[in-house]
PDB file of C-alpha atoms in Angstrom:
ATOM      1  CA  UNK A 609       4.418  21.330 -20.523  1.00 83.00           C
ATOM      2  CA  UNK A 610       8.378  22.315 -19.913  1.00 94.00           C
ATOM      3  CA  UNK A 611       8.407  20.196 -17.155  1.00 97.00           C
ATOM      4  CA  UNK A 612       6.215  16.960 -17.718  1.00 97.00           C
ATOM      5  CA  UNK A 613       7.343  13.706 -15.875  1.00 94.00           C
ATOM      6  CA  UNK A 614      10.509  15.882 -14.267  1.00 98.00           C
ATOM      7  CA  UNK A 615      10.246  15.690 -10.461  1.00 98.00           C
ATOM      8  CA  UNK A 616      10.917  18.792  -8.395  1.00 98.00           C
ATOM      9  CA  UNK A 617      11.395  19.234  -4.840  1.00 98.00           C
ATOM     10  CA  UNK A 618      10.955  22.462  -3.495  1.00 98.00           C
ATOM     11  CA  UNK A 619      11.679  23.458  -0.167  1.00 98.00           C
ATOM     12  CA  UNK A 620       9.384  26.137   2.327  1.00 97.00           C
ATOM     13  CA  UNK A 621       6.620  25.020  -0.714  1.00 98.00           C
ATOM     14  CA  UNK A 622       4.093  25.965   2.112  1.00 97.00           C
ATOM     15  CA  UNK A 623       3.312  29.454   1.310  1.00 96.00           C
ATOM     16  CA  UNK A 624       4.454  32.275  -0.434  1.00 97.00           C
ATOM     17  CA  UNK A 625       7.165  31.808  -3.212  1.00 97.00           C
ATOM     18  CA  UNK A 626       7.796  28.202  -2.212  1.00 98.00           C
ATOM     19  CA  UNK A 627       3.956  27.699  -2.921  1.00 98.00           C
ATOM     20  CA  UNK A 628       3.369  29.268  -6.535  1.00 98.00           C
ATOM     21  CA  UNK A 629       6.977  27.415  -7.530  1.00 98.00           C
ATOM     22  CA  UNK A 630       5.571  24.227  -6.648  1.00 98.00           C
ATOM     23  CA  UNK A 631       1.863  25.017  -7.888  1.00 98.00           C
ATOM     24  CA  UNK A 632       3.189  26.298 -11.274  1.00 98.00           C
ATOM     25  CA  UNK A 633       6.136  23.664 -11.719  1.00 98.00           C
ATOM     26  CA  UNK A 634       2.653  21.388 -11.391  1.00 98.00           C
ATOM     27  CA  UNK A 635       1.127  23.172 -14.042  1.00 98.00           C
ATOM     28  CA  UNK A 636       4.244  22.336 -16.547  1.00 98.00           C
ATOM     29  CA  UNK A 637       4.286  18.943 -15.700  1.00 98.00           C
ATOM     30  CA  UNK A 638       6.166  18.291 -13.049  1.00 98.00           C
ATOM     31  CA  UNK A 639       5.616  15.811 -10.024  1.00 98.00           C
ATOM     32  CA  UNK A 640       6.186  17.939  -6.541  1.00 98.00           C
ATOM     33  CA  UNK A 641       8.066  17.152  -3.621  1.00 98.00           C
ATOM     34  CA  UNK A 642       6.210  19.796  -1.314  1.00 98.00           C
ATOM     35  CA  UNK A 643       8.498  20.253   1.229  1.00 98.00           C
ATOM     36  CA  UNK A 644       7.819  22.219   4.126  1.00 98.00           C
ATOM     37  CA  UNK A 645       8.007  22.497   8.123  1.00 96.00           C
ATOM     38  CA  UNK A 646       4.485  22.659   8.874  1.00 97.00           C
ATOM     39  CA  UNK A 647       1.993  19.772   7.974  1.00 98.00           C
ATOM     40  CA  UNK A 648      -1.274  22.006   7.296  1.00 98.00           C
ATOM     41  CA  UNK A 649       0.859  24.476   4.937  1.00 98.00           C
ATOM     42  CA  UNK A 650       2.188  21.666   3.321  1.00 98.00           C
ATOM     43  CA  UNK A 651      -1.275  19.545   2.815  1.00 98.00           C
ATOM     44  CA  UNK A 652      -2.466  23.100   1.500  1.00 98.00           C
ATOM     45  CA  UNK A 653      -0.231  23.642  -1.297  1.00 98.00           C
ATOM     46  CA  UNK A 654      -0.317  19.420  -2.336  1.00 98.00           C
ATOM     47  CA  UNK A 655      -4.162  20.042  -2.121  1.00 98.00           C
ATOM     48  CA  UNK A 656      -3.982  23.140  -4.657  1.00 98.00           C
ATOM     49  CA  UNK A 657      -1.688  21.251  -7.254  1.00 98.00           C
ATOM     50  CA  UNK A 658      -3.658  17.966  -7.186  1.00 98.00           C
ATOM     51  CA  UNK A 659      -6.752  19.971  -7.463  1.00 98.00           C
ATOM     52  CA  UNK A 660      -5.829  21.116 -10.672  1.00 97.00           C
ATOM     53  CA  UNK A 661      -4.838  17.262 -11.644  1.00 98.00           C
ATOM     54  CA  UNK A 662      -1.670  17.579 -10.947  1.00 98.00           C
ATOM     55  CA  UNK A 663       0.598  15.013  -8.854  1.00 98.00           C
ATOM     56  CA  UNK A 664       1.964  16.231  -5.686  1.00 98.00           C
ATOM     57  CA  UNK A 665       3.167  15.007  -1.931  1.00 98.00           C
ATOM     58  CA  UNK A 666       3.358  16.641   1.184  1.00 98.00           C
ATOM     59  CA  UNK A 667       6.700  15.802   3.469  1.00 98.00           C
ATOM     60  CA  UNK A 668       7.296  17.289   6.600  1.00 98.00           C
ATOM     61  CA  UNK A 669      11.000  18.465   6.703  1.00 97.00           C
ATOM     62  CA  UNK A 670      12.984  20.640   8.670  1.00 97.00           C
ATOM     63  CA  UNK A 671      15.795  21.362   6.250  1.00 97.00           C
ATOM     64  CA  UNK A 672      18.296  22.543   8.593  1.00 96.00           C
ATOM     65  CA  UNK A 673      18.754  19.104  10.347  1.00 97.00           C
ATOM     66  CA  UNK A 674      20.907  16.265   8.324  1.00 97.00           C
ATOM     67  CA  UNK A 675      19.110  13.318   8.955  1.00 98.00           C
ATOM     68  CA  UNK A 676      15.179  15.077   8.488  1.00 98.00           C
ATOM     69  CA  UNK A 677      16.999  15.876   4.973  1.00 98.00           C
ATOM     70  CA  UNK A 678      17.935  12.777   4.254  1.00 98.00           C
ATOM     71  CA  UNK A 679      14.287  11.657   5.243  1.00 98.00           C
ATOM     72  CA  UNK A 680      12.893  13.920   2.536  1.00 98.00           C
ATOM     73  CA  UNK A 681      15.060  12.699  -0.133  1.00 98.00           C
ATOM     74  CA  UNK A 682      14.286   9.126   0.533  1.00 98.00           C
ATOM     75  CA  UNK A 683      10.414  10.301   1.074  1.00 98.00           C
ATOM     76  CA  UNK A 684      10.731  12.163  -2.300  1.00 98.00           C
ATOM     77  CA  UNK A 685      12.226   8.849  -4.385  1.00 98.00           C
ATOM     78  CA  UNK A 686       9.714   6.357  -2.931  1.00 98.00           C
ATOM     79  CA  UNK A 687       7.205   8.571  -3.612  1.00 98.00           C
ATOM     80  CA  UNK A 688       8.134   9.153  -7.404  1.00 98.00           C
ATOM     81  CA  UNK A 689      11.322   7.216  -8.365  1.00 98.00           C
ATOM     82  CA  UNK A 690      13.917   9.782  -8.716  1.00 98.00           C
ATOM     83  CA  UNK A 691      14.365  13.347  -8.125  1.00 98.00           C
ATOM     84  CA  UNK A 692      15.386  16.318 -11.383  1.00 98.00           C
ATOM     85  CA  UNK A 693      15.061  19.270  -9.452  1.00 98.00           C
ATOM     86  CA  UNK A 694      15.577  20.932  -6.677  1.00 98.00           C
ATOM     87  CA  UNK A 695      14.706  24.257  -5.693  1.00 98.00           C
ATOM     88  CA  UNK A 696      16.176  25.669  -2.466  1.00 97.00           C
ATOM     89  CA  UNK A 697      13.686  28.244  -1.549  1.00 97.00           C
ATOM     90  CA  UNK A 698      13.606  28.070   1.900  1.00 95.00           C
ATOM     91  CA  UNK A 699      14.791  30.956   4.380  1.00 92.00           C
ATOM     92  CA  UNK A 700      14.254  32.619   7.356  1.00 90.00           C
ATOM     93  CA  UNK A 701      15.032  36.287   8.956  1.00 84.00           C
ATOM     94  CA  UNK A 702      14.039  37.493  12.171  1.00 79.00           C
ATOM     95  CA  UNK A 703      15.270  41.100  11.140  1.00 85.00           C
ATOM     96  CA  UNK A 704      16.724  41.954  14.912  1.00 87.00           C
ATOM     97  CA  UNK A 705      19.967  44.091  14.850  1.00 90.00           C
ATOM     98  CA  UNK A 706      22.884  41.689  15.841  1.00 89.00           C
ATOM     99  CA  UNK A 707      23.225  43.722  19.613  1.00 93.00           C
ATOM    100  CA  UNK A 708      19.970  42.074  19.621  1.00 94.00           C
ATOM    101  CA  UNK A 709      20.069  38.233  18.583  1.00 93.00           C
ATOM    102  CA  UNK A 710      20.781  35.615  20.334  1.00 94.00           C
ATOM    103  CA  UNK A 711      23.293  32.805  19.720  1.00 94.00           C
ATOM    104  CA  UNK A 712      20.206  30.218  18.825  1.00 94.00           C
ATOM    105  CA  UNK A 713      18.554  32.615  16.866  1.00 94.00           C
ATOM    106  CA  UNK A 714      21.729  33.156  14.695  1.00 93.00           C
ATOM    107  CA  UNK A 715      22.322  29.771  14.364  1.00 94.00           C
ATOM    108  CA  UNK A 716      18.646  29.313  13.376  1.00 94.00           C
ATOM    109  CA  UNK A 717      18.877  31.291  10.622  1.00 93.00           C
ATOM    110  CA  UNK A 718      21.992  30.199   9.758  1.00 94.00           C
ATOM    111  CA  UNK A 719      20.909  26.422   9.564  1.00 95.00           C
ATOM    112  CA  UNK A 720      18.050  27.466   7.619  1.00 94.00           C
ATOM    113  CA  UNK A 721      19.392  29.941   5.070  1.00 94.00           C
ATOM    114  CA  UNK A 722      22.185  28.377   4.188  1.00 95.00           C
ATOM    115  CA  UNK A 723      23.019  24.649   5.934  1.00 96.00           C
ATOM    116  CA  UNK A 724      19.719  23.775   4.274  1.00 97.00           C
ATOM    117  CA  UNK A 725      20.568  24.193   0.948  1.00 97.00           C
ATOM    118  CA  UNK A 726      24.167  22.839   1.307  1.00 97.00           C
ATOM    119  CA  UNK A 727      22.427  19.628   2.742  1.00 97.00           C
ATOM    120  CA  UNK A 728      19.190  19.272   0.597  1.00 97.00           C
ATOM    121  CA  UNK A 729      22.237  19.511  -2.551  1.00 97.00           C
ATOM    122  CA  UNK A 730      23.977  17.028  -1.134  1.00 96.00           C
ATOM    123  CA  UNK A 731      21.778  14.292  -0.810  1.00 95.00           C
TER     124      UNK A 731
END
């Protein structure tokens, strides 16, 4: 166990790569800070590492906004005392051509892709 007693947030840990980050930092150890934008996806992934007798929470974050960031970090040390790691894995494309995006969209991704991280480090 590489990771036992560390605790990890990881962002977008709803699905996909967020998901099997959090599900196998679980599985070395770790404590999880599932972090994620939708409550069910979220729930999901805390259900899969507990499951398996791990230790996990859900928090509902949208990473792009300062003070739901500053939410999960003081979510994330209530819930286990101190954070180790973080993993930034959230991000978003719509994949339109730029003639074809509009201003919120852009900015959308933009607070996503990369405010997020710059925030989530910074707290």
């Amino acid at each position: 166990m590489r990771l036992k007693d560390k605790v990890a947030i990881v962002t977008g840990a709803g699905r996909n790569i967020g998901e099997a980050i959090a599900v196998l930092f679980a599985e070395e150890g770790a404590k999880v800070v599932v972090a994620d934008l939708d409550q069910s996806r979220a729930d999901h992934t805390t259900g899969l590492i507990k499951g398996k007798g791990g230790q996990a929470v859900s928090v509902i974050a949208d990473v792009s906004k300062e003070d739901s960031v500053q939410k999960l970090i003081a979510d994330a040390v209530k819930a286990f005392g101190r954070i180790d790691i973080l993993v930034n894995n959230v991000a978003i494309s719509d994949n339109k051509h730029i003639l074809d995006i509009t201003k919120e969209e852009w900015d959308r991704v933009i607070g996503v892709t990369l405010t997020a991280p710059f925030l989530c480090g910074k707290y």
